[in-house]
Amino acid sequence: MTQHSEHQPSMVDPYRPQRRQTRTIHVGDVPLGGDHPVVVQSMTNTDTRDAETTIAQIAALADAGAALVRCAVPDMKASEALRSIREASPVPIIADIHFDHKLALAALEAGVQGLRINPGNIGNEAKVDAVVSAAKAADAAIRIGVNSGSVEKELLAKFGGPTPEAMVESALKHVAMLEKRGFYETKISLKSSSVTHTVAAYRILAERVDYPLHIGVTEAGTLLSGSVKSAVGLGVLLYEGVGDTLRVSLTHDPVAEVGVAWQILRSLGLGERGPEIISCPTCGRTEIDLIPLAEEVEARLRTVDEVFTVAVMGCVVNGPGEAKEADIGIAGGRNKGIIFKKGEVVRTVRGRENLLPAFMEELDAFLAHRRGES
């Protein structure tokens, strides 16, 4: 498993978003910013003190396409587990630190490649000095993470609440603390549960700094509502060229976060990973139970990295024509189906119960041919 596994589109699309130019930093061997691809990341929801379970989830996230993974570090026992976690991880690890500079130092000692902190929240000048010096020595990056709920009281009073302007000023205050100490391996995030506030904050910040930006909508919600809010907010920003790494925050299995993130990038032509599945929305001509068929095909392809297009259509009359650009597809009819490639029928299947097994046979053969195995 490579640490930066996304595929770039094979053709240049003149309508693709033009990325905002930033300086380049590194989290481990993963570059962020500049002309580098947008990076997908997620966060474990395991108990970091349980290294074995955390390592297993990191592996699943990496397999799904996460190039960076963040782990919560609530106490010293969690920081002690980071060494074995980091050593076993296929991707760089970022330690999520709140308030306690000793946890940041312990995480860096354990070998993590990045910290997520707010420098102003970890103590006095001496403590900030210690963390920045340790990060420099470890070649670790620091993400300044400002959430609407973490804005300083004086800024809340100044701006009348956690407004986009207040979030930006908070971030710039923390940036200045790092720059004062000669530290520039920095990325910044400004997250709100409000899509409009999130977009506005990043737009303002993008005009003020040239650091890479980590984008996300925090506390976005469950799988459906969180995916929609993230797609709207992150989609607007990415289309405007803002965003160098992203996390989709969901009240769900974090592996699902990674899948949603890749779909957002794919929809904008900013990155591809795995097959793109196209399927019709069903209508009165649909004669098979299309929804579970499409879901089963999607599930079967979840671990496939190769980029190609798969169509799952509900009508044998119009399906191949409507999906003629698909590399391989299936269209179902009354107690039968057809399998096609680039609009040409290659196999007819009788019996609904035989549709999926036959399609998977053809798909396996298709993948073997692409991989030079046949």
XYZ file of C-alpha atoms in Angstrom:
374
model
C 0.000 0.000 0.000
C 1.517 3.295 -1.029
C 1.167 6.238 1.257
C -0.270 8.498 -1.391
C -2.439 6.317 -3.555
C -4.752 8.620 -5.433
C -4.812 8.506 -9.202
C -4.960 11.628 -11.286
C -7.424 11.945 -14.173
C -6.064 10.532 -17.415
C -7.305 13.479 -19.509
C -6.934 17.188 -18.893
C -10.348 18.753 -18.380
C -10.354 22.487 -19.235
C -13.229 22.942 -16.789
C -11.402 21.435 -13.832
C -10.912 23.779 -10.863
C -7.639 25.692 -10.893
C -5.863 25.037 -7.609
C -4.822 27.951 -5.410
C -1.030 28.031 -5.247
C 0.487 27.562 -1.816
C 3.827 26.679 -0.353
C 4.500 22.936 -0.065
C 4.907 21.191 3.279
C 5.301 17.528 4.144
C 3.627 15.250 6.650
C 6.038 12.346 6.634
C 6.515 11.569 2.959
C 3.149 13.012 1.913
C 3.457 16.461 0.270
C 0.696 18.998 0.781
C 0.060 22.152 -1.220
C 1.796 23.505 -4.288
C 0.972 21.431 -7.356
C 0.477 18.238 -5.369
C -2.847 16.373 -5.415
C -5.497 17.057 -2.804
C -4.941 14.597 0.044
C -7.712 12.628 1.742
C -7.422 11.987 5.447
C -9.548 10.702 8.307
C -9.402 10.175 12.066
C -9.616 6.987 14.077
C -12.509 6.600 16.499
C -10.857 3.785 18.444
C -9.286 4.147 21.876
C -5.723 5.112 20.961
C -4.526 3.321 24.097
C -5.674 0.108 22.398
C -2.873 -0.013 19.863
C -3.926 -3.253 18.156
C -7.472 -2.066 17.429
C -6.240 1.358 16.351
C -3.680 -0.145 13.975
C -6.389 -2.294 12.396
C -8.585 0.733 11.779
C -5.694 2.722 10.325
C -5.023 -0.135 7.898
C -8.683 -0.104 6.844
C -8.578 3.664 6.328
C -5.402 3.388 4.272
C -6.949 0.633 2.148
C -9.927 2.914 1.534
C -7.614 5.684 0.289
C -6.654 7.793 3.296
C -3.117 9.139 2.898
C -2.989 10.584 6.437
C -4.669 9.451 9.670
C -5.149 11.413 12.877
C -5.357 9.834 16.330
C -6.688 11.395 19.521
C -4.158 11.662 22.357
C -6.193 12.272 25.537
C -3.537 11.187 28.031
C 0.007 9.917 28.449
C -1.012 6.272 28.065
C -2.362 7.097 24.615
C 0.882 8.860 23.714
C 2.850 5.788 24.780
C 0.809 3.643 22.384
C 1.662 5.939 19.476
C 5.094 4.436 18.919
C 3.796 0.982 18.030
C 0.894 2.537 16.121
C 3.212 4.716 14.090
C 5.613 1.854 13.392
C 2.802 -0.374 12.109
C 0.943 2.308 10.160
C 1.112 2.322 6.352
C 0.476 6.099 6.359
C 1.812 9.046 8.408
C 0.160 9.619 11.774
C -1.007 12.981 13.138
C -1.462 13.345 16.893
C -4.504 15.323 18.002
C -3.498 17.357 21.055
C -5.568 19.638 23.254
C -4.088 21.917 25.938
C -1.299 19.660 27.322
C 2.082 20.415 25.772
C 3.579 17.328 27.443
C 1.335 15.128 25.299
C 2.602 16.915 22.194
C 6.201 16.313 23.232
C 5.495 12.654 24.001
C 3.758 12.172 20.648
C 6.735 13.641 18.793
C 9.072 11.436 20.808
C 6.957 8.472 19.667
C 7.686 9.442 16.077
C 4.415 10.914 14.792
C 4.811 12.940 11.624
C 2.365 15.691 12.521
C 0.541 17.481 15.317
C -2.889 19.054 15.379
C -2.779 21.768 18.030
C -3.613 25.375 18.758
C -0.297 26.829 19.979
C -2.041 29.392 22.140
C -3.887 26.674 24.056
C -0.942 24.575 25.190
C 0.531 26.881 27.801
C 3.009 29.708 28.270
C 5.767 30.858 25.929
C 8.246 28.312 27.255
C 5.856 25.444 26.557
C 5.191 26.680 23.046
C 8.953 26.996 22.517
C 9.445 23.399 23.640
C 6.789 21.999 21.298
C 7.974 23.983 18.283
C 11.612 23.017 18.901
C 10.634 19.352 19.171
C 8.561 19.538 15.989
C 11.501 21.092 14.143
C 13.847 18.372 15.393
C 11.406 15.660 14.327
C 10.664 17.242 10.906
C 7.004 17.131 11.915
C 4.279 19.365 10.541
C 1.795 21.269 12.668
C -1.843 21.819 11.814
C -3.395 24.826 13.448
C -6.960 23.668 13.953
C -9.532 26.353 14.707
C -13.127 25.271 15.264
C -16.038 27.611 15.805
C -16.242 26.251 19.339
C -12.599 26.955 20.135
C -12.402 30.665 19.288
C -10.907 32.721 22.122
C -13.296 34.655 24.369
C -11.829 38.035 23.479
C -12.417 37.357 19.774
C -15.969 36.198 20.442
C -16.573 39.497 22.210
C -14.872 41.494 19.454
C -16.809 39.925 16.579
C -20.032 39.092 18.394
C -19.639 35.329 18.168
C -17.693 32.633 16.285
C -17.998 34.420 12.962
C -15.797 33.603 9.965
C -13.784 36.747 10.706
C -13.256 35.645 14.316
C -12.072 32.199 13.203
C -9.619 33.715 10.730
C -8.194 36.114 13.308
C -7.772 33.241 15.746
C -5.895 31.205 13.137
C -3.626 34.127 12.214
C -2.818 34.665 15.875
C -1.639 31.058 16.160
C 0.263 31.275 12.862
C 2.152 34.288 14.178
C 3.238 32.307 17.230
C 4.827 29.673 14.990
C 6.379 32.152 12.551
C 7.904 34.047 15.485
C 9.811 30.834 16.207
C 10.842 30.260 12.599
C 8.393 27.413 12.022
C 6.659 27.192 8.636
C 5.743 23.517 8.168
C 2.205 24.588 8.906
C -1.255 23.844 7.573
C -4.432 25.491 8.782
C -8.031 24.479 9.236
C -11.109 26.570 10.025
C -14.131 24.394 10.705
C -17.688 25.208 11.588
C -20.841 23.120 11.588
C -22.273 25.873 9.371
C -21.510 25.320 5.703
C -21.779 29.005 4.844
C -19.548 30.079 7.736
C -16.983 27.438 6.795
C -16.859 28.568 3.169
C -16.649 32.233 4.140
C -13.841 31.623 6.647
C -11.678 29.708 4.170
C -12.244 32.304 1.468
C -10.982 35.037 3.781
C -8.027 32.993 4.991
C -6.991 31.993 1.462
C -6.483 35.684 0.699
C -4.324 36.181 3.785
C -1.839 33.283 3.821
C -0.054 30.937 1.442
C -0.052 27.929 3.774
C -1.781 24.707 2.689
C -5.344 24.517 3.969
C -7.041 21.485 5.479
C -10.744 21.811 4.740
C -13.775 20.242 6.371
C -17.191 20.892 7.852
C -17.075 19.879 11.509
C -19.865 18.037 13.310
C -21.487 17.583 9.902
C -23.858 14.828 11.031
C -24.830 11.299 10.086
C -23.977 9.497 6.863
C -26.665 11.197 4.766
C -26.791 14.705 6.239
C -23.041 14.832 6.871
C -22.209 13.717 3.350
C -24.523 16.337 1.861
C -23.173 19.178 4.017
C -19.586 18.141 3.320
C -20.185 17.785 -0.417
C -21.736 21.249 -0.597
C -19.175 23.043 1.565
C -16.059 21.272 0.369
C -17.312 21.175 -3.206
C -17.684 24.968 -3.293
C -14.208 25.494 -1.853
C -12.501 22.933 -4.066
C -14.200 24.316 -7.159
C -12.778 27.714 -6.220
C -9.317 26.134 -5.898
C -9.208 26.241 -2.093
C -8.153 23.135 -0.196
C -5.031 20.971 -0.157
C -6.203 18.210 2.164
C -9.652 17.338 3.434
C -11.602 15.275 5.903
C -15.284 14.464 5.651
C -16.532 14.336 9.261
C -19.372 11.861 9.760
C -21.124 10.270 12.705
C -20.359 6.913 11.124
C -17.574 4.449 10.422
C -14.568 6.625 9.464
C -13.911 4.364 6.480
C -17.112 5.818 5.011
C -15.611 9.305 5.424
C -12.811 8.366 3.068
C -15.211 7.017 0.457
C -17.294 10.206 0.502
C -14.149 12.347 0.254
C -13.013 10.502 -2.855
C -16.435 10.887 -4.445
C -16.254 14.647 -3.870
C -12.812 14.821 -5.491
C -13.876 12.597 -8.394
C -16.947 14.721 -9.098
C -14.692 17.764 -9.567
C -12.011 15.997 -11.588
C -9.481 16.474 -8.785
C -8.678 12.842 -8.138
C -9.743 9.312 -8.882
C -9.446 6.122 -6.925
C -11.166 2.868 -7.754
C -14.040 2.284 -10.168
C -16.709 4.882 -10.818
C -20.122 3.280 -10.626
C -22.895 4.825 -12.652
C -26.449 3.601 -12.258
C -29.857 4.817 -13.345
C -32.282 6.260 -10.799
C -34.959 3.637 -11.679
C -38.247 4.404 -13.399
C -41.402 2.684 -14.569
C -39.418 0.691 -17.168
C -37.243 -0.958 -14.507
C -38.004 -4.675 -14.374
C -35.420 -5.867 -11.861
C -34.650 -5.057 -8.231
C -31.949 -2.601 -9.269
C -31.130 -0.925 -5.950
C -29.710 -4.001 -4.138
C -27.938 -5.063 -7.356
C -26.156 -1.696 -7.615
C -25.305 -1.743 -3.901
C -23.890 -5.261 -4.137
C -21.710 -4.358 -7.132
C -20.466 -1.292 -5.250
C -19.643 -3.396 -2.185
C -17.776 -5.960 -4.266
C -15.641 -3.225 -5.855
C -14.817 -1.310 -2.679
C -11.288 -2.709 -2.387
C -10.407 -2.319 -6.088
C -7.904 0.485 -6.791
C -7.981 0.542 -10.593
C -9.790 3.440 -12.236
C -12.518 2.491 -14.708
C -16.276 2.896 -15.144
C -18.923 0.328 -14.231
C -22.576 0.746 -15.187
C -25.521 -0.892 -13.443
C -28.645 -0.157 -15.448
C -32.271 -1.187 -15.028
C -33.355 -1.400 -18.657
C -31.933 -3.695 -21.358
C -33.426 -1.471 -24.078
C -31.801 1.842 -23.169
C -29.155 0.779 -20.645
C -26.232 -0.031 -22.975
C -26.833 3.107 -25.024
C -27.145 5.417 -22.047
C -23.993 3.931 -20.511
C -22.077 3.254 -23.714
C -18.933 4.918 -22.356
C -18.755 2.481 -19.426
C -15.874 0.032 -19.553
C -18.177 -2.747 -18.388
C -21.802 -2.809 -17.367
C -24.909 -4.816 -16.668
C -28.500 -4.060 -17.597
C -31.381 -6.073 -16.239
C -34.734 -6.921 -17.756
C -37.597 -9.263 -16.940
C -35.879 -12.430 -15.672
C -32.802 -11.737 -17.775
C -29.922 -9.351 -18.224
C -27.144 -8.377 -20.557
C -23.501 -7.634 -19.865
C -21.868 -5.071 -22.115
C -18.526 -3.360 -22.690
C -18.364 0.096 -24.238
C -21.993 -0.290 -25.333
C -21.489 -3.659 -27.034
C -23.362 -6.673 -25.617
C -20.935 -9.484 -24.724
C -23.197 -11.847 -22.795
C -26.862 -12.537 -22.139
C -27.865 -14.015 -18.792
C -31.125 -15.798 -17.992
C -32.602 -15.821 -14.510
C -32.428 -12.991 -12.005
C -30.478 -15.115 -9.553
C -27.709 -15.517 -12.161
C -27.233 -11.825 -12.946
C -24.781 -10.867 -10.217
C -22.660 -14.075 -10.322
C -22.333 -13.806 -14.101
C -21.446 -10.131 -13.932
C -18.794 -10.763 -11.297
C -17.283 -13.474 -13.510
C -17.018 -11.000 -16.361
C -15.696 -8.309 -14.045
C -12.997 -10.615 -12.664
C -11.946 -11.470 -16.223
C -11.953 -7.771 -17.133
C -9.696 -6.939 -14.171
C -7.366 -9.854 -14.873
C -6.954 -8.621 -18.461
C -6.221 -5.070 -17.285
C -3.645 -6.385 -14.839
C -1.977 -8.528 -17.502
C -2.973 -11.740 -15.770
C -4.697 -13.256 -18.784
